[in-house]
Amino acid sequence: TKQITIGAISDDTPVVPVYYTIRFENWNGTLLENISVLEGTMPVYSGATPTRPDDAQYTYTFAGWTPTIVPAVANATYTASYIAVPKQQGLYDLQTEGEQPHKLLINGVIYILRGEKIYTVTGQEVK
């Protein structure tokens, strides 16, 4: 005859919740929000949508967080990432007959200059 001994499992040990510090930073390392999250919980940023000022070459649009946010298993830092949209400004000559028009590109919007009038690319007069 085999004898089997079953040990008792005690549920009397208190479970101490584990919290992790989650840091949300802007593109330049500036702290946007610092939160404490229970282990296994998905961190959620609750601040205003992050912004990045335009520079001479680009306009920036918030695109999300890097790395991708995952449930908390350790302290973590997430950095705001942005889509950079080139700013192209300049005056370009267009070859046409008669009065010489010009194309003007300002912050991604194209205008046609003909004489003293300015038109959008659809031909609508704006000045």
Backbone as a chain_set.jsonl record, in Angstrom:
{"seq": "TKQITIGAISDDTPVVPVYYTIRFENWNGTLLENISVLEGTMPVYSGATPTRPDDAQYTYTFAGWTPTIVPAVANATYTASYIAVPKQQGLYDLQTEGEQPHKLLINGVIYILRGEKIYTVTGQEVK", "coords": {"N": [[0.847, -1.173, 0.0], [0.557, 2.172, -0.921], [1.422, 5.245, 0.563], [0.179, 8.477, 0.575], [1.079, 11.756, 1.142], [-0.382, 14.786, 1.703], [0.384, 18.093, 1.639], [-0.552, 20.953, 3.534], [-1.821, 23.967, 2.256], [-1.32, 27.264, 3.011], [-3.384, 30.048, 3.174], [-3.079, 32.213, 4.648], [-1.02, 33.993, 4.468], [-0.362, 37.342, 3.966], [-0.91, 39.103, 0.929], [1.178, 41.299, -0.596], [0.647, 44.113, -2.434], [2.299, 44.989, -5.48], [3.764, 47.84, -6.759], [4.687, 49.863, -9.553], [6.776, 52.476, -10.814], [5.887, 54.634, -13.319], [6.985, 56.597, -15.89], [6.239, 59.317, -17.937], [7.572, 61.0, -20.588], [8.42, 63.963, -22.485], [9.625, 64.587, -25.839], [12.089, 65.802, -25.383], [12.958, 64.925, -22.938], [11.666, 66.122, -20.839], [9.649, 65.856, -17.97], [6.374, 64.698, -18.183], [4.378, 63.313, -16.876], [4.221, 61.395, -13.909], [3.496, 58.328, -12.639], [2.127, 55.86, -10.369], [1.72, 52.455, -10.706], [-0.178, 49.514, -10.337], [1.176, 46.254, -10.35], [0.998, 44.492, -13.406], [-1.012, 46.021, -14.404], [-2.237, 48.138, -16.995], [-0.478, 50.981, -17.859], [-1.709, 54.334, -17.997], [-1.611, 57.355, -19.612], [-2.6, 60.476, -18.442], [-2.453, 63.154, -18.898], [-2.383, 66.32, -20.73], [-2.431, 66.257, -24.333], [0.732, 65.579, -25.607], [3.054, 68.025, -26.897], [5.231, 69.367, -29.388], [7.321, 71.994, -30.193], [7.337, 73.698, -33.357], [10.123, 73.776, -35.602], [12.664, 75.338, -37.636], [12.594, 73.704, -39.88], [10.558, 71.734, -39.602], [7.139, 70.797, -38.755], [5.536, 69.402, -35.959], [3.664, 66.517, -35.062], [1.954, 64.788, -32.545], [2.491, 61.316, -32.139], [2.34, 59.072, -30.546], [3.608, 56.741, -28.066], [6.951, 55.775, -27.164], [8.887, 53.206, -25.852], [6.239, 50.97, -27.059], [3.391, 51.034, -24.991], [2.984, 48.767, -22.315], [1.514, 46.311, -20.032], [2.353, 46.91, -16.594], [5.334, 45.612, -15.385], [7.648, 46.277, -14.356], [9.549, 49.198, -13.32], [9.175, 51.891, -15.618], [9.839, 53.966, -18.5], [8.258, 56.046, -20.767], [8.409, 57.68, -23.855], [7.287, 60.527, -25.585], [6.513, 60.413, -29.007], [6.856, 61.781, -32.3], [5.467, 62.783, -35.481], [7.251, 64.18, -38.027], [6.621, 66.814, -40.094], [7.714, 68.138, -43.022], [8.537, 71.569, -43.492], [8.258, 73.486, -46.21], [9.265, 76.231, -47.794], [9.205, 78.649, -50.279], [9.856, 80.349, -53.381], [8.912, 79.7, -56.584], [9.431, 79.66, -60.057], [7.042, 79.263, -62.63], [6.705, 77.922, -65.817], [4.947, 79.503, -68.202], [2.802, 80.881, -70.775], [2.504, 84.388, -71.531], [1.758, 86.589, -68.793], [4.01, 86.092, -66.149], [3.446, 83.63, -63.796], [3.916, 82.688, -60.322], [4.762, 80.095, -58.025], [4.029, 79.617, -54.644], [4.968, 78.135, -51.688], [3.882, 77.679, -48.536], [4.146, 76.538, -45.338], [3.163, 74.009, -46.144], [0.979, 74.655, -47.766], [-0.03, 75.481, -50.997], [0.236, 78.309, -53.084], [-0.648, 80.36, -55.874], [0.877, 82.982, -57.478], [-0.007, 85.617, -59.451], [0.609, 88.376, -61.178], [-0.811, 90.902, -59.295], [-2.452, 89.332, -57.853], [-3.362, 86.566, -55.723], [-3.751, 83.094, -55.691], [-5.291, 79.996, -54.637], [-4.272, 76.571, -55.154], [-6.457, 75.493, -56.37], [-7.45, 77.504, -57.811], [-8.97, 79.449, -56.637], [-9.416, 82.805, -55.833], [-7.559, 84.484, -53.376], [-6.624, 86.895, -52.635]], "CA": [[0.0, 0.0, 0.0], [1.293, 3.433, -0.979], [0.869, 6.308, 1.386], [0.352, 9.794, -0.033], [0.941, 12.843, 2.112], [-0.728, 16.058, 1.065], [0.71, 19.214, 2.524], [-1.566, 22.015, 3.609], [-1.43, 25.253, 1.687], [-1.863, 28.306, 3.859], [-3.784, 31.281, 2.519], [-3.01, 33.235, 5.682], [0.049, 34.935, 4.182], [-0.917, 38.501, 3.254], [-0.31, 39.42, -0.356], [1.523, 42.71, -0.638], [0.595, 44.553, -3.826], [3.538, 45.562, -6.008], [3.525, 48.993, -7.629], [5.844, 50.322, -10.319], [6.756, 53.874, -11.218], [5.847, 54.809, -14.766], [7.328, 57.983, -16.216], [5.934, 59.749, -19.296], [8.428, 62.138, -20.914], [8.306, 64.542, -23.805], [10.735, 64.284, -26.747], [13.343, 66.363, -24.886], [13.221, 64.412, -21.599], [10.862, 66.831, -19.843], [8.627, 65.019, -17.341], [4.985, 65.068, -18.445], [3.57, 62.707, -15.82], [4.852, 60.306, -13.174], [2.399, 57.636, -11.968], [2.403, 54.575, -9.732], [0.771, 51.514, -11.306], [-0.185, 48.171, -9.787], [1.779, 45.251, -11.239], [0.082, 43.859, -14.348], [-1.986, 46.999, -14.876], [-1.799, 48.93, -18.144], [-0.32, 52.398, -17.532], [-2.493, 55.24, -18.832], [-1.224, 58.758, -19.507], [-3.832, 61.25, -18.28], [-2.183, 64.577, -19.106], [-2.731, 66.918, -22.023], [-1.699, 65.679, -25.464], [2.073, 66.182, -25.702], [3.334, 68.86, -28.051], [6.622, 69.71, -29.674], [7.272, 73.207, -31.008], [7.896, 73.671, -34.711], [11.443, 74.368, -35.78], [12.793, 75.959, -38.954], [12.362, 72.747, -40.963], [9.457, 70.787, -39.424], [6.001, 70.902, -37.85], [5.481, 68.096, -35.301], [2.37, 66.013, -34.632], [2.105, 63.676, -31.606], [2.203, 60.042, -32.798], [2.2, 57.983, -29.584], [4.667, 56.564, -27.074], [8.037, 54.849, -27.459], [8.359, 52.048, -26.588], [4.801, 50.745, -26.945], [2.984, 50.832, -23.594], [2.605, 47.393, -21.952], [1.185, 46.207, -18.609], [3.503, 47.16, -15.727], [6.056, 44.497, -14.77], [8.852, 46.917, -13.818], [9.541, 50.64, -13.548], [9.346, 52.119, -17.055], [9.748, 55.32, -19.028], [7.723, 56.14, -22.116], [8.74, 58.972, -24.431], [6.39, 60.973, -26.658], [7.124, 60.425, -30.336], [6.176, 62.725, -33.179], [5.645, 62.731, -36.922], [7.809, 65.445, -38.49], [6.13, 67.203, -41.405], [8.624, 69.178, -43.516], [8.066, 72.896, -43.899], [8.983, 73.9, -47.401], [8.849, 77.556, -48.192], [10.04, 79.16, -51.348], [9.206, 80.939, -54.533], [9.356, 78.953, -57.745], [8.879, 80.127, -61.328], [6.343, 78.299, -63.471], [6.825, 78.323, -67.226], [3.669, 79.646, -68.901], [2.793, 81.986, -71.733], [1.928, 85.617, -71.0], [2.262, 87.078, -67.504], [4.723, 85.008, -65.449], [2.973, 83.327, -62.44], [4.866, 82.058, -59.411], [4.177, 79.184, -57.045], [4.534, 79.891, -53.311], [4.625, 77.062, -50.768], [4.029, 78.142, -47.161], [3.622, 75.573, -44.368], [2.455, 72.929, -46.811], [-0.127, 75.145, -48.593], [0.494, 76.044, -52.243], [-0.453, 79.475, -53.626], [-0.172, 80.822, -57.172], [0.935, 84.442, -57.568], [-0.066, 86.069, -60.845], [0.433, 89.816, -61.077], [-1.038, 91.312, -57.914], [-3.446, 88.434, -57.272], [-2.879, 85.299, -55.159], [-4.77, 82.053, -55.825], [-4.96, 78.669, -54.133], [-4.029, 75.696, -56.3], [-7.731, 75.207, -57.027], [-7.773, 78.665, -58.62], [-9.791, 80.388, -55.893], [-8.669, 84.013, -55.505], [-7.512, 84.742, -51.938], [-6.234, 88.294, -52.398]], "C": [[0.891, 1.234, 0.0], [0.607, 4.458, -0.102], [1.195, 7.647, 0.725], [0.112, 10.842, 1.043], [0.667, 14.126, 1.341], [-0.451, 17.156, 2.068], [-0.381, 20.262, 2.476], [-0.99, 23.3, 3.027], [-2.114, 26.328, 2.518], [-2.167, 29.549, 3.03], [-3.695, 32.452, 3.504], [-1.938, 34.288, 5.411], [-0.531, 36.123, 3.429], [-0.156, 38.754, 1.953], [-0.076, 40.932, -0.377], [1.498, 43.152, -2.1], [1.914, 45.211, -4.228], [3.164, 46.677, -6.976], [4.821, 49.368, -8.332], [5.658, 51.788, -10.691], [6.85, 53.942, -12.733], [6.017, 56.302, -15.049], [6.974, 58.231, -17.68], [6.732, 61.026, -19.549], [8.104, 62.678, -22.289], [9.575, 64.222, -24.584], [12.077, 64.741, -26.203], [13.676, 65.924, -23.465], [12.456, 65.109, -20.497], [9.781, 65.903, -19.297], [7.24, 65.562, -17.647], [4.082, 64.544, -17.333], [4.351, 61.552, -15.211], [3.733, 59.627, -12.395], [2.893, 56.353, -11.332], [1.312, 53.621, -10.192], [0.93, 50.144, -10.66], [0.367, 47.184, -10.811], [0.704, 44.593, -12.102], [-0.967, 44.797, -14.918], [-1.401, 47.798, -16.033], [-1.664, 50.39, -17.721], [-1.107, 53.265, -18.508], [-2.026, 56.668, -18.557], [-2.496, 59.587, -19.439], [-3.63, 62.749, -18.469], [-2.683, 65.056, -20.46], [-1.909, 66.252, -23.124], [-0.339, 66.364, -25.575], [2.238, 66.985, -26.991], [4.832, 69.066, -28.184], [6.587, 70.949, -30.562], [7.872, 72.988, -32.389], [9.321, 74.207, -34.667], [11.506, 74.924, -37.202], [12.416, 75.011, -40.087], [11.078, 71.943, -40.841], [8.354, 71.31, -38.507], [5.828, 69.502, -37.263], [4.074, 67.769, -34.828], [2.595, 64.797, -33.737], [1.652, 62.374, -32.262], [2.011, 58.882, -31.831], [3.407, 57.92, -28.67], [5.685, 55.535, -27.528], [8.704, 54.484, -26.157], [6.84, 51.956, -26.418], [4.462, 50.43, -25.491], [2.5, 49.397, -23.4], [2.215, 47.365, -20.477], [2.462, 46.268, -17.751], [4.06, 45.871, -15.126], [7.376, 44.984, -14.169], [8.664, 48.422, -13.954], [9.811, 50.872, -15.033], [9.232, 53.595, -17.382], [9.253, 55.237, -20.465], [7.948, 57.562, -22.615], [7.794, 59.29, -25.583], [7.149, 60.953, -27.976], [6.232, 61.256, -31.263], [6.427, 62.386, -34.638], [6.133, 64.121, -37.327], [7.326, 65.708, -39.913], [7.017, 68.344, -41.909], [7.897, 70.471, -43.854], [8.903, 73.267, -45.106], [8.432, 75.241, -47.822], [9.783, 78.031, -49.287], [9.201, 79.722, -52.47], [9.778, 80.27, -55.761], [8.693, 79.516, -58.994], [8.208, 78.983, -62.065], [6.423, 78.803, -64.904], [5.451, 78.313, -67.874], [3.794, 80.779, -69.902], [2.17, 83.206, -71.073], [2.574, 86.019, -69.684], [2.837, 85.916, -66.691], [4.138, 84.777, -64.049], [4.101, 82.7, -61.613], [4.096, 81.147, -58.477], [4.839, 79.477, -55.708], [4.051, 78.786, -52.388], [4.926, 77.542, -49.36], [3.35, 77.147, -46.239], [2.741, 74.509, -45.022], [1.278, 73.352, -47.659], [0.467, 75.834, -49.815], [-0.402, 77.189, -52.703], [0.162, 79.814, -54.976], [-0.242, 82.348, -57.164], [0.945, 84.812, -59.04], [-0.381, 87.558, -60.814], [0.294, 90.195, -59.611], [-2.057, 90.417, -57.221], [-2.776, 87.156, -56.776], [-4.031, 84.308, -55.209], [-4.318, 80.796, -55.084], [-4.735, 77.788, -55.349], [-5.313, 75.3, -57.001], [-8.182, 76.382, -57.877], [-8.633, 79.677, -57.909], [-8.923, 81.604, -55.513], [-8.742, 84.26, -53.998], [-7.06, 86.154, -51.605], [-6.531, 89.119, -53.631]], "O": [[1.834, 1.347, 0.783], [-0.62, 4.529, -0.035], [2.342, 7.911, 0.364], [-0.896, 10.827, 1.749], [1.413, 14.49, 0.432], [-0.969, 17.157, 3.185], [-1.054, 20.419, 1.457], [0.16, 23.663, 3.274], [-3.33, 26.306, 2.706], [-1.32, 30.036, 2.282], [-4.18, 33.547, 3.221], [-1.933, 35.348, 6.037], [-1.128, 35.946, 2.367], [1.068, 38.634, 1.892], [-0.999, 41.727, -0.2], [2.249, 42.62, -2.918], [2.556, 45.894, -3.43], [2.358, 46.487, -7.887], [5.911, 49.213, -7.78], [4.538, 52.27, -10.858], [7.762, 53.387, -13.346], [5.291, 57.144, -14.519], [7.357, 57.457, -18.558], [6.592, 62.01, -18.822], [7.587, 61.966, -23.15], [10.507, 63.64, -24.029], [13.105, 64.142, -26.519], [14.579, 66.484, -22.844], [12.578, 64.733, -19.331], [9.079, 65.241, -20.062], [6.956, 66.735, -17.406], [3.15, 65.222, -16.9], [5.053, 60.823, -15.912], [3.081, 60.271, -11.573], [3.939, 55.822, -11.704], [0.124, 53.928, -10.086], [2.049, 49.672, -10.461], [0.058, 47.274, -11.999], [-0.35, 44.19, -11.61], [-1.725, 44.419, -15.811], [-0.208, 48.099, -16.046], [-2.641, 50.985, -17.266], [-1.166, 52.97, -19.702], [-2.044, 57.13, -17.416], [-3.381, 59.43, -20.28], [-4.548, 63.531, -18.223], [-3.307, 64.317, -21.222], [-0.818, 65.742, -22.869], [-0.264, 67.591, -25.631], [1.647, 66.67, -28.024], [5.587, 68.952, -27.218], [5.896, 70.957, -31.581], [8.796, 72.193, -32.563], [9.671, 74.998, -33.792], [10.488, 74.969, -37.892], [11.967, 75.458, -41.143], [10.54, 71.502, -41.856], [8.585, 72.132, -37.62], [5.956, 68.514, -37.985], [3.378, 68.617, -34.269], [3.331, 63.881, -34.105], [0.58, 62.314, -32.865], [1.566, 57.81, -32.242], [4.136, 58.898, -28.509], [5.345, 54.552, -28.187], [9.068, 55.384, -25.4], [6.236, 52.768, -25.717], [5.16, 49.655, -24.838], [1.721, 48.874, -24.196], [2.545, 48.293, -19.738], [3.508, 45.746, -18.136], [3.348, 45.133, -14.445], [8.12, 44.215, -13.56], [7.735, 48.876, -14.622], [10.587, 50.136, -15.643], [8.617, 54.37, -16.649], [9.764, 54.458, -21.271], [7.709, 58.529, -21.892], [7.529, 58.448, -26.441], [8.286, 61.417, -28.056], [5.032, 61.408, -31.037], [7.445, 61.791, -34.994], [5.495, 65.123, -37.004], [7.591, 64.922, -40.823], [7.067, 69.405, -41.287], [6.803, 70.468, -44.418], [10.128, 73.349, -45.019], [7.256, 75.36, -48.167], [10.996, 77.835, -49.221], [7.978, 79.577, -52.488], [10.992, 80.268, -55.963], [7.5, 79.818, -58.974], [8.734, 77.871, -62.121], [6.226, 79.991, -65.161], [4.857, 77.254, -68.075], [4.761, 81.54, -69.884], [1.379, 83.062, -70.14], [3.771, 85.821, -69.477], [2.2, 84.869, -66.569], [4.307, 85.634, -63.181], [5.107, 82.244, -62.157], [2.928, 81.39, -58.173], [6.063, 79.578, -55.629], [2.851, 78.525, -52.311], [6.083, 77.787, -49.018], [2.143, 76.926, -46.329], [1.687, 74.159, -44.49], [0.615, 72.489, -48.235], [1.361, 76.67, -49.688], [-1.627, 77.07, -52.716], [1.351, 79.585, -55.198], [-1.288, 82.93, -56.879], [1.813, 84.367, -59.791], [-1.493, 87.959, -60.47], [1.147, 89.867, -58.786], [-2.482, 90.72, -56.106], [-1.765, 86.715, -57.324], [-5.153, 84.632, -54.82], [-3.122, 80.556, -54.922], [-4.985, 78.222, -56.473], [-5.264, 74.813, -58.13], [-9.182, 76.284, -58.588], [-9.006, 80.684, -58.51], [-7.84, 81.451, -54.948], [-9.822, 84.25, -53.408], [-7.102, 86.571, -50.448], [-6.278, 90.324, -53.643]]}, "num_chains": 1, "name": "protein.A"}
